[in-house]
CSV table of C-alpha atoms in Angstrom, one decimal:
chain,number,residue,atom,x,y,z
A,1,UNK,CA,68.6,94.6,165.6
A,2,UNK,CA,65.7,96.2,163.6
A,3,UNK,CA,68.3,97.8,161.3
A,4,UNK,CA,69.9,94.4,160.7
A,5,UNK,CA,66.5,92.9,159.8
A,6,UNK,CA,65.9,95.7,157.4
A,7,UNK,CA,69.3,95.0,155.8
A,8,UNK,CA,68.5,91.3,155.4
A,9,UNK,CA,65.1,92.0,153.9
A,10,UNK,CA,66.7,94.4,151.3
A,11,UNK,CA,68.5,91.5,149.6
A,12,UNK,CA,68.6,87.7,149.3
A,13,UNK,CA,69.7,86.1,152.5
A,14,UNK,CA,70.2,82.5,151.3
A,15,UNK,CA,72.6,83.8,148.6
A,16,UNK,CA,74.5,85.9,151.2
A,17,UNK,CA,74.9,82.8,153.3
A,18,UNK,CA,75.9,80.6,150.4
A,19,UNK,CA,78.6,83.1,149.3
A,20,UNK,CA,79.9,83.3,152.9
A,21,UNK,CA,80.1,79.5,153.2
A,22,UNK,CA,81.8,79.1,149.8
A,23,UNK,CA,84.4,81.7,150.7
A,24,UNK,CA,85.0,80.2,154.1
A,25,UNK,CA,85.7,76.7,152.6
A,26,UNK,CA,87.9,78.2,149.9
A,27,UNK,CA,90.0,80.0,152.5
A,28,UNK,CA,90.4,76.7,154.5
A,29,UNK,CA,91.8,75.1,151.4
A,30,UNK,CA,93.9,78.0,150.3
A,31,UNK,CA,96.0,78.2,153.5
A,32,UNK,CA,96.0,74.5,154.3
A,33,UNK,CA,99.7,74.1,153.5
A,34,UNK,CA,100.5,77.0,155.8
A,35,UNK,CA,98.6,75.4,158.6
A,36,UNK,CA,100.5,72.1,158.1
A,37,UNK,CA,103.8,73.7,157.3
A,38,UNK,CA,105.6,72.5,160.4
A,39,UNK,CA,104.6,68.9,159.5
A,40,UNK,CA,105.6,69.3,155.8
A,41,UNK,CA,108.9,71.0,156.7
A,42,UNK,CA,109.8,68.2,159.0
A,43,UNK,CA,108.9,65.6,156.4
A,44,UNK,CA,111.1,67.1,153.7
A,45,UNK,CA,113.7,68.8,155.9
A,46,UNK,CA,113.2,72.3,154.4
A,47,UNK,CA,115.3,75.4,154.7
A,48,UNK,CA,113.7,78.8,155.7
A,49,UNK,CA,113.9,79.9,152.0
A,50,UNK,CA,112.2,76.6,150.8
A,51,UNK,CA,109.5,77.1,153.4
A,52,UNK,CA,108.9,80.6,152.3
A,53,UNK,CA,108.6,79.6,148.6
A,54,UNK,CA,106.3,76.7,149.4
A,55,UNK,CA,103.9,79.0,151.3
A,56,UNK,CA,104.1,81.8,148.8
A,57,UNK,CA,103.1,79.8,145.7
A,58,UNK,CA,99.4,79.1,146.7
A,59,UNK,CA,98.9,82.8,147.4
A,60,UNK,CA,100.5,84.0,144.1
A,61,UNK,CA,98.7,81.3,142.1
A,62,UNK,CA,95.4,82.2,143.7
A,63,UNK,CA,96.0,85.9,142.9
A,64,UNK,CA,96.7,85.2,139.3
A,65,UNK,CA,93.6,83.1,138.9
A,66,UNK,CA,91.2,85.7,140.5
A,67,UNK,CA,90.9,88.0,137.6
A,68,UNK,CA,90.1,85.3,135.0
A,69,UNK,CA,87.5,83.8,137.3
A,70,UNK,CA,85.9,87.2,137.9
A,71,UNK,CA,85.8,87.8,134.2
A,72,UNK,CA,84.3,84.4,133.5
A,73,UNK,CA,81.7,85.1,136.1
A,74,UNK,CA,80.5,88.2,134.3
A,75,UNK,CA,79.6,86.0,131.3
A,76,UNK,CA,78.4,82.7,132.7
A,77,UNK,CA,77.2,84.0,136.0
A,78,UNK,CA,78.7,84.0,139.5
A,79,UNK,CA,76.9,80.9,140.7
A,80,UNK,CA,78.1,78.8,137.7
A,81,UNK,CA,81.6,80.1,138.1
A,82,UNK,CA,81.5,79.1,141.8
A,83,UNK,CA,80.4,75.6,141.1
A,84,UNK,CA,83.2,75.2,138.5
A,85,UNK,CA,85.8,76.3,141.0
A,86,UNK,CA,84.6,74.0,143.8
A,87,UNK,CA,84.9,71.1,141.4
A,88,UNK,CA,88.5,72.1,140.7
A,89,UNK,CA,89.2,72.3,144.4
A,90,UNK,CA,87.9,68.7,144.9
A,91,UNK,CA,90.3,67.6,142.1
A,92,UNK,CA,93.2,69.4,143.7
A,93,UNK,CA,92.6,67.8,147.1
A,94,UNK,CA,92.4,64.4,145.4
A,95,UNK,CA,95.7,65.1,143.7
A,96,UNK,CA,97.3,66.0,147.1
A,97,UNK,CA,96.1,62.8,148.7
A,98,UNK,CA,97.1,60.3,146.0
A,99,UNK,CA,100.1,61.8,144.2
A,100,UNK,CA,102.3,64.0,146.5
A,101,UNK,CA,105.5,62.1,147.4
A,102,UNK,CA,108.3,64.7,147.3
A,103,UNK,CA,109.1,68.4,147.7
A,104,UNK,CA,108.8,68.9,143.9
A,105,UNK,CA,105.3,67.3,144.2
A,106,UNK,CA,104.5,69.7,147.0
A,107,UNK,CA,105.4,72.7,144.8
A,108,UNK,CA,103.0,71.4,142.2
A,109,UNK,CA,100.3,70.9,144.9
A,110,UNK,CA,101.0,74.5,146.1
A,111,UNK,CA,100.4,75.7,142.6
A,112,UNK,CA,97.1,73.8,142.4
A,113,UNK,CA,95.9,75.2,145.7
A,114,UNK,CA,95.8,78.6,144.1
A,115,UNK,CA,92.4,77.7,142.6
A,116,UNK,CA,90.9,78.1,146.0
A,117,UNK,CA,92.3,81.6,146.3
A,118,UNK,CA,90.5,82.6,143.1
A,119,UNK,CA,87.2,82.7,144.9
A,120,UNK,CA,87.2,86.1,146.6
A,121,UNK,CA,85.9,88.6,144.0
A,122,UNK,CA,83.2,86.2,142.8
A,123,UNK,CA,82.0,85.4,146.3
A,124,UNK,CA,81.9,89.0,147.3
A,125,UNK,CA,79.9,90.0,144.2
A,126,UNK,CA,77.6,87.0,144.5
A,127,UNK,CA,76.7,87.7,148.1
A,128,UNK,CA,76.4,91.5,147.8
A,129,UNK,CA,74.8,91.7,144.4
A,130,UNK,CA,71.2,91.6,145.8
A,131,UNK,CA,71.8,94.6,148.2
A,132,UNK,CA,71.4,98.3,147.6
A,133,UNK,CA,74.4,100.7,147.7
A,134,UNK,CA,73.8,101.8,151.2
A,135,UNK,CA,74.2,98.2,152.5
A,136,UNK,CA,77.1,97.1,150.2
A,137,UNK,CA,79.7,97.5,152.9
A,138,UNK,CA,77.9,95.4,155.4
A,139,UNK,CA,77.0,92.7,152.9
A,140,UNK,CA,80.6,92.5,151.7
A,141,UNK,CA,81.8,92.5,155.2
A,142,UNK,CA,79.6,89.5,156.1
A,143,UNK,CA,80.7,87.6,153.0
A,144,UNK,CA,84.3,88.6,153.6
A,145,UNK,CA,84.2,87.2,157.1
A,146,UNK,CA,84.7,83.9,155.2
A,147,UNK,CA,88.3,84.8,155.8
A,148,UNK,CA,87.6,82.9,159.0
A,149,UNK,CA,88.5,79.9,156.9
A,150,UNK,CA,92.1,80.7,157.7
A,151,UNK,CA,91.4,80.4,161.4
A,152,UNK,CA,89.5,77.1,160.8
A,153,UNK,CA,92.4,75.7,158.9
A,154,UNK,CA,94.9,76.7,161.5
A,155,UNK,CA,92.7,75.2,164.3
A,156,UNK,CA,91.7,71.9,162.6
A,157,UNK,CA,94.5,70.9,160.1
A,158,UNK,CA,97.4,70.5,162.7
A,159,UNK,CA,95.6,68.1,165.1
A,160,UNK,CA,94.2,66.1,162.1
A,161,UNK,CA,97.7,66.0,160.6
A,162,UNK,CA,99.1,64.8,163.9
A,163,UNK,CA,96.4,62.1,164.3
A,164,UNK,CA,96.1,60.8,160.7
A,165,UNK,CA,99.1,62.2,158.8
A,166,UNK,CA,99.2,65.5,157.0
A,167,UNK,CA,98.5,64.0,153.5
A,168,UNK,CA,95.3,62.4,154.8
A,169,UNK,CA,94.0,65.9,155.5
A,170,UNK,CA,93.9,66.5,151.8
A,171,UNK,CA,91.6,63.4,151.5
A,172,UNK,CA,89.3,64.7,154.2
A,173,UNK,CA,89.1,68.1,152.3
A,174,UNK,CA,88.2,66.4,149.0
A,175,UNK,CA,85.2,64.7,150.6
A,176,UNK,CA,84.2,67.8,152.4
A,177,UNK,CA,84.1,69.9,149.2
A,178,UNK,CA,80.8,68.3,148.3
A,179,UNK,CA,79.1,70.3,151.1
A,180,UNK,CA,79.7,73.8,149.7
A,181,UNK,CA,78.8,72.5,146.3
A,182,UNK,CA,75.4,71.5,147.5
A,183,UNK,CA,75.0,74.8,149.5
A,184,UNK,CA,75.7,76.9,146.5
A,185,UNK,CA,73.6,74.8,144.1
A,186,UNK,CA,70.5,74.9,146.2
A,187,UNK,CA,70.7,78.2,148.1
A,188,UNK,CA,72.4,80.7,145.8
A,189,UNK,CA,70.5,82.8,143.3
A,190,UNK,CA,72.3,84.8,140.6
A,191,UNK,CA,72.0,88.5,141.4
A,192,UNK,CA,70.4,90.9,139.0
A,193,UNK,CA,73.3,93.4,138.8
A,194,UNK,CA,75.3,91.8,136.0
A,195,UNK,CA,75.4,93.7,132.7
A,196,UNK,CA,75.1,90.8,130.2
A,197,UNK,CA,75.5,93.1,127.3
A,198,UNK,CA,78.7,94.8,128.4
A,199,UNK,CA,81.7,94.3,126.2
A,200,UNK,CA,85.0,92.9,127.5
A,201,UNK,CA,86.7,96.3,127.2
A,202,UNK,CA,84.0,97.6,129.6
A,203,UNK,CA,84.9,95.0,132.1
A,204,UNK,CA,88.6,95.6,131.7
A,205,UNK,CA,88.3,99.3,132.1
A,206,UNK,CA,89.2,99.2,135.8
A,207,UNK,CA,92.7,97.9,134.7
A,208,UNK,CA,93.4,101.2,133.0
A,209,UNK,CA,92.1,103.4,135.8
A,210,UNK,CA,94.3,105.0,138.4
A,211,UNK,CA,91.7,104.3,141.1
A,212,UNK,CA,91.8,100.6,140.4
A,213,UNK,CA,95.5,100.5,141.0
A,214,UNK,CA,95.4,102.7,144.1
A,215,UNK,CA,92.7,100.4,145.6
A,216,UNK,CA,94.9,97.4,144.7
A,217,UNK,CA,98.0,98.7,146.4
A,218,UNK,CA,96.0,99.5,149.5
A,219,UNK,CA,94.7,96.0,149.4
A,220,UNK,CA,98.3,94.7,149.3
A,221,UNK,CA,98.5,96.0,152.8
A,222,UNK,CA,95.2,95.0,154.2
A,223,UNK,CA,94.4,91.7,152.5
A,224,UNK,CA,98.0,90.9,151.4
A,225,UNK,CA,99.2,91.4,154.9
A,226,UNK,CA,96.3,89.3,156.3
A,227,UNK,CA,96.7,86.2,154.0
A,228,UNK,CA,100.5,86.5,153.9
A,229,UNK,CA,101.1,86.7,157.6
A,230,UNK,CA,98.4,84.1,158.4
A,231,UNK,CA,100.1,81.6,156.0
A,232,UNK,CA,103.5,82.2,157.6
A,233,UNK,CA,102.4,82.4,161.3
A,234,UNK,CA,102.4,78.7,162.1
A,235,UNK,CA,106.0,78.5,160.9
A,236,UNK,CA,106.9,81.7,162.7
A,237,UNK,CA,105.6,80.5,166.0
A,238,UNK,CA,107.1,77.1,165.6
A,239,UNK,CA,110.6,78.4,164.6
A,240,UNK,CA,110.7,81.5,166.8
A,241,UNK,CA,109.2,80.3,170.0
A,242,UNK,CA,109.6,76.5,169.9
A,243,UNK,CA,105.9,75.8,170.5
A,244,UNK,CA,104.4,72.5,169.4
A,245,UNK,CA,102.9,72.2,165.8
A,246,UNK,CA,99.3,72.1,167.2
A,247,UNK,CA,100.0,75.1,169.5
A,248,UNK,CA,101.4,77.1,166.6
A,249,UNK,CA,98.1,76.5,164.7
A,250,UNK,CA,96.0,77.5,167.8
A,251,UNK,CA,98.0,80.8,168.2
A,252,UNK,CA,97.6,81.5,164.5
A,253,UNK,CA,93.9,80.9,164.8
A,254,UNK,CA,93.5,83.7,167.4
A,255,UNK,CA,94.9,86.3,165.1
A,256,UNK,CA,93.2,85.1,161.9
A,257,UNK,CA,89.8,84.8,163.6
A,258,UNK,CA,90.1,88.4,164.9
A,259,UNK,CA,90.8,89.6,161.3
A,260,UNK,CA,87.8,87.7,159.9
A,261,UNK,CA,85.3,88.9,162.5
A,262,UNK,CA,86.4,92.5,162.5
A,263,UNK,CA,86.0,92.6,158.7
A,264,UNK,CA,82.2,92.7,159.3
A,265,UNK,CA,82.6,95.7,161.6
A,266,UNK,CA,84.9,97.3,159.0
A,267,UNK,CA,82.2,97.1,156.4
A,268,UNK,CA,79.5,98.3,158.7
A,269,UNK,CA,81.4,101.3,160.1
A,270,UNK,CA,82.5,102.3,156.6
A,271,UNK,CA,78.8,102.4,155.5
A,272,UNK,CA,78.3,105.0,158.3
A,273,UNK,CA,81.7,106.7,158.8
A,274,UNK,CA,83.1,106.2,155.3
A,275,UNK,CA,85.7,103.8,153.9
A,276,UNK,CA,88.4,106.5,153.5
A,277,UNK,CA,88.1,107.5,157.1
A,278,UNK,CA,88.2,103.9,158.3
A,279,UNK,CA,91.2,103.1,156.1
A,280,UNK,CA,93.1,106.1,157.5
A,281,UNK,CA,92.9,104.7,161.0
A,282,UNK,CA,93.6,101.1,159.8
A,283,UNK,CA,96.9,102.0,158.0
A,284,UNK,CA,98.3,103.9,161.0
A,285,UNK,CA,97.5,101.0,163.4
A,286,UNK,CA,98.9,98.4,161.1
A,287,UNK,CA,102.2,100.2,160.6
A,288,UNK,CA,102.8,100.6,164.4
A,289,UNK,CA,101.6,97.0,165.2
A,290,UNK,CA,103.9,95.4,162.6
A,291,UNK,CA,107.0,97.2,163.9
A,292,UNK,CA,105.9,96.2,167.4
A,293,UNK,CA,105.7,92.5,166.4
A,294,UNK,CA,109.2,92.6,164.9
A,295,UNK,CA,110.6,94.1,168.1
A,296,UNK,CA,108.8,91.7,170.4
A,297,UNK,CA,110.3,88.5,169.2
A,298,UNK,CA,111.5,87.8,172.8
A,299,UNK,CA,107.9,87.5,174.2
A,300,UNK,CA,105.3,85.2,172.8
A,301,UNK,CA,102.6,86.9,174.8
A,302,UNK,CA,103.4,90.4,173.6
A,303,UNK,CA,103.8,89.1,170.0
A,304,UNK,CA,100.4,87.5,170.1
A,305,UNK,CA,98.7,90.6,171.6
A,306,UNK,CA,100.2,92.8,168.9
A,307,UNK,CA,99.3,90.4,166.2
A,308,UNK,CA,95.7,90.4,167.4
A,309,UNK,CA,95.6,94.2,167.2
A,310,UNK,CA,97.3,94.1,163.8
A,311,UNK,CA,94.8,91.5,162.4
A,312,UNK,CA,91.8,93.4,163.8
A,313,UNK,CA,93.0,96.5,161.8
A,314,UNK,CA,93.7,94.4,158.7
A,315,UNK,CA,90.2,92.9,158.9
A,316,UNK,CA,88.6,96.3,159.3
A,317,UNK,CA,90.6,97.6,156.4
A,318,UNK,CA,89.5,94.8,154.1
A,319,UNK,CA,85.9,95.5,155.0
A,320,UNK,CA,86.4,99.3,154.5
A,321,UNK,CA,88.1,98.9,151.1
A,322,UNK,CA,85.3,96.7,149.7
A,323,UNK,CA,82.7,99.1,150.9
A,324,UNK,CA,84.3,101.5,148.4
A,325,UNK,CA,84.6,99.1,145.4
A,326,UNK,CA,80.9,98.8,144.5
A,327,UNK,CA,80.5,102.5,144.8
A,328,UNK,CA,83.3,103.1,142.3
A,329,UNK,CA,82.3,100.2,139.9
A,330,UNK,CA,78.6,99.5,140.5
A,331,UNK,CA,78.0,97.4,137.4
A,332,UNK,CA,81.3,95.5,137.2
A,333,UNK,CA,82.0,94.8,140.9
A,334,UNK,CA,83.0,91.1,140.3
A,335,UNK,CA,85.7,92.1,137.8
A,336,UNK,CA,87.0,95.1,139.7
A,337,UNK,CA,86.9,93.2,143.0
A,338,UNK,CA,88.8,90.3,141.4
A,339,UNK,CA,91.5,92.6,140.0
A,340,UNK,CA,91.9,94.3,143.3
A,341,UNK,CA,91.9,91.0,145.1
A,342,UNK,CA,94.4,89.7,142.6
A,343,UNK,CA,97.0,92.5,143.1
A,344,UNK,CA,96.4,92.4,146.9
A,345,UNK,CA,96.9,88.6,147.1
A,346,UNK,CA,100.0,88.9,144.9
A,347,UNK,CA,101.5,91.3,147.4
A,348,UNK,CA,100.5,88.8,150.1
A,349,UNK,CA,102.3,86.1,148.2
A,350,UNK,CA,105.6,88.0,148.7
A,351,UNK,CA,105.3,88.0,152.5
A,352,UNK,CA,106.2,84.3,153.3
A,353,UNK,CA,109.1,84.4,150.8
A,354,UNK,CA,110.3,87.8,152.2
A,355,UNK,CA,110.1,86.5,155.8
A,356,UNK,CA,112.0,83.4,154.9
A,357,UNK,CA,114.7,85.4,153.2
A,358,UNK,CA,114.9,87.8,156.1
A,359,UNK,CA,115.4,84.9,158.5
A,360,UNK,CA,117.9,83.1,156.4
A,361,UNK,CA,120.1,86.2,155.7
A,362,UNK,CA,119.8,88.2,158.9
A,363,UNK,CA,118.8,85.5,161.4
A,364,UNK,CA,115.8,87.7,162.3
A,365,UNK,CA,112.3,88.4,161.0
A,366,UNK,CA,112.4,92.1,161.9
A,367,UNK,CA,113.4,93.3,158.5
A,368,UNK,CA,110.3,91.7,156.9
A,369,UNK,CA,107.9,93.3,159.4
A,370,UNK,CA,109.5,96.8,159.0
A,371,UNK,CA,109.3,96.6,155.2
A,372,UNK,CA,105.5,95.9,155.5
A,373,UNK,CA,105.1,98.8,158.0
A,374,UNK,CA,106.8,101.3,155.7
A,375,UNK,CA,104.7,100.2,152.7
A,376,UNK,CA,101.5,100.8,154.9
A,377,UNK,CA,102.6,104.3,155.6
A,378,UNK,CA,103.3,105.0,151.9
A,379,UNK,CA,99.8,103.8,151.0
A,380,UNK,CA,98.3,106.1,153.6
A,381,UNK,CA,99.9,109.0,151.9
A,382,UNK,CA,98.7,107.9,148.4
A,383,UNK,CA,95.1,107.4,149.6
A,384,UNK,CA,94.9,110.7,151.4
A,385,UNK,CA,96.0,112.4,148.2
A,386,UNK,CA,93.5,110.6,146.0
A,387,UNK,CA,90.5,110.9,148.3
A,388,UNK,CA,90.2,114.6,147.4
A,389,UNK,CA,89.0,113.6,143.9
A,390,UNK,CA,87.0,110.6,145.0
A,391,UNK,CA,84.8,112.7,147.3
A,392,UNK,CA,84.2,115.1,144.4
A,393,UNK,CA,83.1,112.5,141.9
A,394,UNK,CA,81.7,109.2,143.2
A,395,UNK,CA,81.6,109.3,147.0
A,396,UNK,CA,80.5,111.5,149.9
A,397,UNK,CA,83.0,113.0,152.3
A,398,UNK,CA,85.0,110.3,154.1
A,399,UNK,CA,84.0,107.7,151.5
A,400,UNK,CA,80.4,107.1,152.3
A,401,UNK,CA,77.8,106.2,149.6
A,402,UNK,CA,76.0,109.0,147.9
A,403,UNK,CA,72.4,109.3,148.7
A,404,UNK,CA,71.3,110.5,145.3
């Protein structure tokens, strides 16, 4: 406990909380269509492929918007960029409440929802910017626990949709967006780690570096898997096991919440044990768990247990990877984090579409789960090869922060 107090004193706690709250709300909005997918699908009588497309668009759109928002934050400040994004989220929710009438309108709404997914890199950099390198993993883990917004959406959106209509949920969200705006405006303080004199080519350097792309592809597994599977799970439970729409959301919440909470542990243990070591264990567990989920489609209990294990590993992996990012790019964490988050989320955007295609063409989701497991194993091999150079240049053995 004394160590945690020391951690809090080493940075700016109100900013850390504001960044966490902002990210949590953004994730609630980002996966809202996924949480309400059984209602939307019933309203418009969607095929599996149409469902997959509808759920993929917010993830892909959010991924594409991440890097521009991260770049903007380097120039106008992360706090300002955050407030701009929250205003856009409010507009998006108002559009969903007043103007969505057809499946084509839903596709437009799905595209607009991507603005909420752009928050990640900025929130992580805002919250951790006040903390020294030895605490970056824990700070980013705490902010990244805002992934719990996926669990909140899965828990609250279905019963609200059932009671008031799924479109009314957008209206509730538009009103609620005022709260994170006020929290950020009055609690957040711009961190001092932004290089205001850096040129755009300095910020974009991570795009041209092999390390940036390796981190991004690993993040396709950890975060892409997390957001992609979370978005698809209500549909999976509803279609595969015939549970109610509300029960599908509750079961999704169990897995998503596990991933969000364990992210904190992933950041903390990576500060002590090293991000590379942690990711090694994560990628092995994820690959076995995904294959297990695909093979356990006959048992809802076994599926749920395996998903909880899988999401725990994914959450730890997200925390571990972002323990490494500020060590590798200490002065441009927002941009590097946004780029990595963008590629990772783009990979996640493929998951619902891939699962929908798998079901439509093979009458099973197994192929989709196996593809994700194989990619996890490939990324393990790439990381273990690259970590030899990492530990010679910018990190200690295992991926810990250098002490000097």
